[in-house]
Amino acid sequence: MPCFPDGGTTRCGREEPAPGAGLTAGLFSGIPLFPPGKDNIIKRQRRRQRFPLRRRNIELMRMAVIGAGSTALACAAYFQVRGISCRLYARDTGKAELWKHMPLTVSGELETSFYVPVSSSPEDIMRTSDCILIFTGAEDYESVIGEIRPYLRDSHHILFMNGRWGLVRALRLLLRDKDTPAVSVGEVSDMPFSAELSADRTHLVFGRKKEALGYVSLGGEEGFAEVLHALVSRVSRVSSPAATSMASAMPIIRTAGCLFNMTRIENDRNFELFRDGLTGRAADFLEACDRERLEIAKALGIGAAPLSAELHALLGDKTDSLSDALRRISEGEGKDGPRLLTASFLSEDLHCAMTALCDLADMMHTEAPRLRTLTDMMYLYRGEKREPWLTAKDLWILKQWKR
């Protein structure tokens, strides 16, 4: 009998509200998140009346995009072209003021020019939105939730667009408060767009749009599916936030690629992440790291595609070797390496993806010597101390979360 919220029944067989019934609808029924004797927020949430976002025409939904980076702007531009109501929340007041007075020109796969409907007030954004898409970096998830939390209301849908355990970390914060409204939360496996913003922040190059995305949700399945279908052609719902957060092996490739080219980074030299420093032996090391990622996924009870399958999907065909596939991606995509050790994507891959794999391996006693070595070496090189990204409570949630 399913215990995932969309199953419609609890572990004990009691009938529960239909999908979309809010933050805790049907989740781990009868299993308290807090020690015995404390008020159980899940039971309290279940007693509330629900106001699910029903499946309806996407053009009638009020969308909010949180973030001021290139992909957030790409999403705002895409919605603008589609005629979907969308406002952007920029925490950087300087960017907000610029876009209020200067139109954003978009070129590439999408061409348009428009004044970004932007606000730097979280209260204003939350009051006028039904579905909130969070496009910030994973390291900003908790601060974003802290900013919008006072303005949450029943039926709000919150969707983390960058994976990296956003759903689990959001639940960790939202379930602390007994007065948390009956919101629905979800997570997408990856960003739906690629885009690049000019230095003066007035021109956006809209890159490739993904064809398919996987997502997981706690409540609001129909609403989330409707929103994602407006962004990509194919949408699939997966069984666990571990499946979306561990869907890609690219953090392993990028972290290792940076470590193999560290002298180039320190000397401020241009290099191609998937080409320079990549030898046959380095490719073997990457594949061994990926096998350890698959073992961690297996220990969690989820399936994950190997690195080779991910690369073949990107290329559209199969290649003889990993090194050849990575070089072909470098030629086609132009994946330039970072010029600084503090590059944002390197920090996010290290802190949120690689550290999470090590946390899971440690807590589940899974052998992952190469992943740990790769992660710890990068931390040591950057002069940082590895701090946990996932906790024992997060692991407990992941192990209970099944269809």
GROMACS .gro file of C-alpha atoms in nm, residues 28-267:
model
  240
   28PHE     CA    1   0.406   0.943   0.678
   29SER     CA    2   0.065   0.915   0.841
   30GLY     CA    3   0.089   0.803   1.199
   31ILE     CA    4   0.467   0.856   1.209
   32PRO     CA    5   0.550   1.165   1.419
   33LEU     CA    6   0.829   1.391   1.303
   34PHE     CA    7   0.885   1.499   1.661
   35PRO     CA    8   0.940   1.307   1.984
   36PRO     CA    9   0.633   1.162   2.162
   37GLY     CA   10   0.454   1.412   2.383
   38LYS     CA   11   0.508   1.705   2.149
   39ASP     CA   12   0.230   1.843   1.934
   40ASN     CA   13   0.240   1.669   1.598
   41ILE     CA   14   0.236   1.924   1.316
   42ILE     CA   15   0.142   1.660   1.059
   43LYS     CA   16  -0.181   1.569   1.240
   44ARG     CA   17  -0.259   1.936   1.288
   45GLN     CA   18  -0.201   2.010   0.921
   46ARG     CA   19  -0.423   1.720   0.819
   47ARG     CA   20  -0.714   1.852   1.025
   48ARG     CA   21  -0.711   2.181   0.834
   49GLN     CA   22  -0.931   2.249   0.538
   50ARG     CA   23  -0.732   2.223   0.216
   51PHE     CA   24  -0.734   2.460  -0.077
   52PRO     CA   25  -0.548   2.276  -0.354
   53LEU     CA   26  -0.451   2.452  -0.675
   54ARG     CA   27  -0.670   2.270  -0.923
   55ARG     CA   28  -0.557   2.176  -1.271
   56ARG     CA   29  -0.654   2.466  -1.493
   57ASN     CA   30  -0.543   2.671  -1.788
   58ILE     CA   31  -0.184   2.780  -1.727
   59GLU     CA   32  -0.264   3.128  -1.856
   60LEU     CA   33  -0.489   3.182  -1.554
   61MET     CA   34  -0.221   3.103  -1.297
   62ARG     CA   35  -0.027   3.383  -1.130
   63MET     CA   36   0.342   3.293  -1.137
   64ALA     CA   37   0.628   3.432  -0.930
   65VAL     CA   38   0.994   3.374  -1.015
   66ILE     CA   39   1.242   3.415  -0.731
   67GLY     CA   40   1.593   3.492  -0.846
   68ALA     CA   41   1.774   3.752  -1.052
   69GLY     CA   42   2.015   3.534  -1.249
   70SER     CA   43   2.012   3.436  -1.615
   71THR     CA   44   1.782   3.134  -1.583
   72ALA     CA   45   1.529   3.324  -1.371
   73LEU     CA   46   1.517   3.598  -1.635
   74ALA     CA   47   1.490   3.336  -1.909
   75CYS     CA   48   1.185   3.191  -1.736
   76ALA     CA   49   1.029   3.537  -1.695
   77ALA     CA   50   1.092   3.607  -2.065
   78TYR     CA   51   0.944   3.271  -2.169
   79PHE     CA   52   0.629   3.330  -1.964
   80GLN     CA   53   0.603   3.682  -2.108
   81VAL     CA   54   0.608   3.546  -2.463
   82ARG     CA   55   0.353   3.278  -2.369
   83GLY     CA   56   0.120   3.541  -2.219
   84ILE     CA   57   0.141   3.390  -1.869
   85SER     CA   58   0.119   3.627  -1.574
   86CYS     CA   59   0.459   3.636  -1.404
   87ARG     CA   60   0.643   3.865  -1.165
   88LEU     CA   61   1.007   3.839  -1.064
   89TYR     CA   62   1.136   3.883  -0.709
   90ALA     CA   63   1.489   4.025  -0.709
   91ARG     CA   64   1.647   4.049  -0.367
   92ASP     CA   65   1.914   4.272  -0.521
   93THR     CA   66   1.745   4.614  -0.515
   94GLY     CA   67   1.997   4.749  -0.764
   95LYS     CA   68   1.891   4.496  -1.026
   96ALA     CA   69   1.525   4.559  -0.948
   97GLU     CA   70   1.561   4.933  -1.004
   98LEU     CA   71   1.753   4.878  -1.329
   99TRP     CA   72   1.489   4.651  -1.482
  100LYS     CA   73   1.207   4.884  -1.379
  101HIS     CA   74   1.356   5.159  -1.596
  102MET     CA   75   1.543   4.964  -1.866
  103PRO     CA   76   1.394   4.697  -2.093
  104LEU     CA   77   1.558   4.356  -2.113
  105THR     CA   78   1.646   4.250  -2.467
  106VAL     CA   79   1.639   3.875  -2.531
  107SER     CA   80   1.804   3.705  -2.829
  108GLY     CA   81   1.898   3.351  -2.927
  109GLU     CA   82   1.640   3.072  -2.919
  110LEU     CA   83   1.383   3.326  -2.795
  111GLU     CA   84   1.364   3.684  -2.915
  112THR     CA   85   1.177   3.959  -2.735
  113SER     CA   86   1.224   4.284  -2.545
  114PHE     CA   87   1.025   4.375  -2.237
  115TYR     CA   88   1.028   4.556  -1.904
  116VAL     CA   89   1.073   4.289  -1.638
  117PRO     CA   90   0.779   4.299  -1.394
  118VAL     CA   91   1.006   4.300  -1.090
  119SER     CA   92   0.969   4.368  -0.719
  120SER     CA   93   1.210   4.361  -0.427
  121SER     CA   94   0.928   4.313  -0.172
  122PRO     CA   95   0.861   3.951  -0.073
  123GLU     CA   96   0.523   4.046   0.073
  124ASP     CA   97   0.415   4.204  -0.256
  125ILE     CA   98   0.530   3.905  -0.460
  126MET     CA   99   0.367   3.644  -0.237
  127ARG     CA  100   0.038   3.834  -0.216
  128THR     CA  101  -0.002   3.835  -0.594
  129SER     CA  102   0.109   3.480  -0.680
  130ASP     CA  103  -0.024   3.125  -0.676
  131CYS     CA  104   0.291   2.934  -0.775
  132ILE     CA  105   0.645   3.034  -0.675
  133LEU     CA  106   0.937   2.907  -0.883
  134ILE     CA  107   1.269   2.935  -0.699
  135PHE     CA  108   1.562   2.982  -0.938
  136THR     CA  109   1.827   3.083  -0.685
  137GLY     CA  110   2.139   2.884  -0.611
  138ALA     CA  111   2.092   2.593  -0.373
  139GLU     CA  112   2.298   2.765  -0.104
  140ASP     CA  113   2.033   3.040  -0.089
  141TYR     CA  114   1.734   2.809  -0.039
  142GLU     CA  115   1.707   2.853   0.335
  143SER     CA  116   1.740   3.231   0.326
  144VAL     CA  117   1.472   3.248   0.054
  145ILE     CA  118   1.233   3.033   0.259
  146GLY     CA  119   1.304   3.257   0.558
  147GLU     CA  120   1.208   3.566   0.357
  148ILE     CA  121   0.884   3.433   0.210
  149ARG     CA  122   0.773   3.224   0.508
  150PRO     CA  123   0.580   3.506   0.685
  151TYR     CA  124   0.367   3.555   0.373
  152LEU     CA  125   0.280   3.194   0.291
  153ARG     CA  126  -0.086   3.107   0.267
  154ASP     CA  127  -0.292   2.794   0.209
  155SER     CA  128  -0.274   2.679  -0.155
  156HIS     CA  129   0.065   2.836  -0.230
  157HIS     CA  130   0.278   2.610  -0.450
  158ILE     CA  131   0.658   2.633  -0.412
  159LEU     CA  132   0.879   2.469  -0.673
  160PHE     CA  133   1.259   2.446  -0.644
  161MET     CA  134   1.396   2.454  -0.998
  162ASN     CA  135   1.755   2.349  -0.931
  163GLY     CA  136   1.731   2.021  -0.743
  164ARG     CA  137   2.013   2.003  -0.486
  165TRP     CA  138   1.783   1.882  -0.202
  166GLY     CA  139   1.573   2.201  -0.199
  167LEU     CA  140   1.254   2.013  -0.113
  168VAL     CA  141   1.407   1.828   0.182
  169ARG     CA  142   1.569   2.142   0.323
  170ALA     CA  143   1.245   2.339   0.281
  171LEU     CA  144   1.052   2.076   0.474
  172ARG     CA  145   1.314   2.089   0.746
  173LEU     CA  146   1.235   2.461   0.795
  174LEU     CA  147   0.861   2.466   0.726
  175LEU     CA  148   0.774   2.180   0.959
  176ARG     CA  149   0.936   2.352   1.257
  177ASP     CA  150   0.647   2.598   1.282
  178LYS     CA  151   0.310   2.472   1.401
  179ASP     CA  152   0.141   2.759   1.217
  180THR     CA  153   0.284   2.676   0.874
  181PRO     CA  154   0.003   2.707   0.614
  182ALA     CA  155  -0.101   2.410   0.401
  183VAL     CA  156   0.136   2.483   0.112
  184SER     CA  157   0.253   2.236  -0.149
  185VAL     CA  158   0.623   2.198  -0.229
  186GLY     CA  159   0.809   2.035  -0.515
  187GLU     CA  160   1.151   2.001  -0.673
  188VAL     CA  161   1.269   1.974  -1.035
  189SER     CA  162   1.572   1.773  -1.139
  190ASP     CA  163   1.740   2.054  -1.333
  191MET     CA  164   1.699   2.403  -1.476
  192PRO     CA  165   1.466   2.408  -1.780
  193PHE     CA  166   1.673   2.666  -1.970
  194SER     CA  167   2.029   2.772  -2.034
  195ALA     CA  168   2.092   3.145  -2.070
  196GLU     CA  169   2.363   3.406  -2.033
  197LEU     CA  170   2.316   3.761  -1.902
  198SER     CA  171   2.535   4.046  -2.022
  199ALA     CA  172   2.760   4.235  -1.781
  200ASP     CA  173   2.534   4.542  -1.792
  201ARG     CA  174   2.229   4.318  -1.721
  202THR     CA  175   2.025   4.452  -2.013
  203HIS     CA  176   2.074   4.171  -2.268
  204LEU     CA  177   1.997   3.803  -2.225
  205VAL     CA  178   2.104   3.529  -2.464
  206PHE     CA  179   1.841   3.257  -2.443
  207GLY     CA  180   2.006   2.919  -2.499
  208ARG     CA  181   1.876   2.568  -2.534
  209LYS     CA  182   1.546   2.474  -2.371
  210LYS     CA  183   1.527   2.124  -2.226
  211GLU     CA  184   1.281   1.879  -2.374
  212ALA     CA  185   1.207   1.683  -2.056
  213LEU     CA  186   1.214   1.731  -1.679
  214GLY     CA  187   1.149   1.508  -1.380
  215TYR     CA  188   0.987   1.639  -1.064
  216VAL     CA  189   0.874   1.528  -0.722
  217SER     CA  190   0.607   1.695  -0.510
  218LEU     CA  191   0.439   1.685  -0.174
  219GLY     CA  192   0.087   1.786  -0.262
  220GLY     CA  193  -0.016   1.989  -0.566
  221GLU     CA  194   0.076   1.729  -0.827
  222GLU     CA  195  -0.170   1.858  -1.089
  223GLY     CA  196  -0.071   2.220  -1.039
  224PHE     CA  197   0.302   2.148  -1.064
  225ALA     CA  198   0.252   1.929  -1.372
  226GLU     CA  199   0.056   2.206  -1.543
  227VAL     CA  200   0.330   2.459  -1.476
  228LEU     CA  201   0.610   2.230  -1.595
  229HIS     CA  202   0.421   2.132  -1.909
  230ALA     CA  203   0.421   2.503  -1.996
  231LEU     CA  204   0.803   2.497  -1.981
  232VAL     CA  205   0.903   2.165  -2.142
  233SER     CA  206   0.749   1.905  -2.372
  234ARG     CA  207   0.777   1.599  -2.147
  235VAL     CA  208   0.722   1.589  -1.771
  236SER     CA  209   0.759   1.284  -1.547
  237ARG     CA  210   0.692   1.250  -1.177
  238VAL     CA  211   0.954   1.057  -0.981
  239SER     CA  212   0.924   0.877  -0.652
  240SER     CA  213   1.157   1.070  -0.422
  241PRO     CA  214   1.343   1.400  -0.384
  242ALA     CA  215   1.657   1.187  -0.383
  243ALA     CA  216   1.575   1.093  -0.743
  244THR     CA  217   1.564   1.457  -0.856
  245SER     CA  218   1.862   1.571  -0.650
  246MET     CA  219   2.080   1.277  -0.756
  247ALA     CA  220   1.960   1.266  -1.115
  248SER     CA  221   2.274   1.417  -1.264
  249ALA     CA  222   2.636   1.308  -1.246
  250MET     CA  223   2.755   1.643  -1.381
  251PRO     CA  224   2.864   1.778  -1.037
  252ILE     CA  225   3.114   1.491  -1.022
  253ILE     CA  226   3.250   1.577  -1.367
  254ARG     CA  227   3.271   1.950  -1.298
  255THR     CA  228   3.434   1.909  -0.956
  256ALA     CA  229   3.691   1.664  -1.088
  257GLY     CA  230   3.751   1.875  -1.400
  258CYS     CA  231   3.829   2.178  -1.184
  259LEU     CA  232   4.062   1.977  -0.961
  260PHE     CA  233   4.247   1.837  -1.262
  261ASN     CA  234   4.292   2.193  -1.395
  262MET     CA  235   4.361   2.373  -1.068
  263THR     CA  236   4.687   2.531  -1.186
  264ARG     CA  237   4.506   2.675  -1.487
  265ILE     CA  238   4.243   2.827  -1.256
  266GLU     CA  239   4.506   2.974  -1.024
  267ASN     CA  240   4.693   3.124  -1.320
   0.00000   0.00000   0.00000
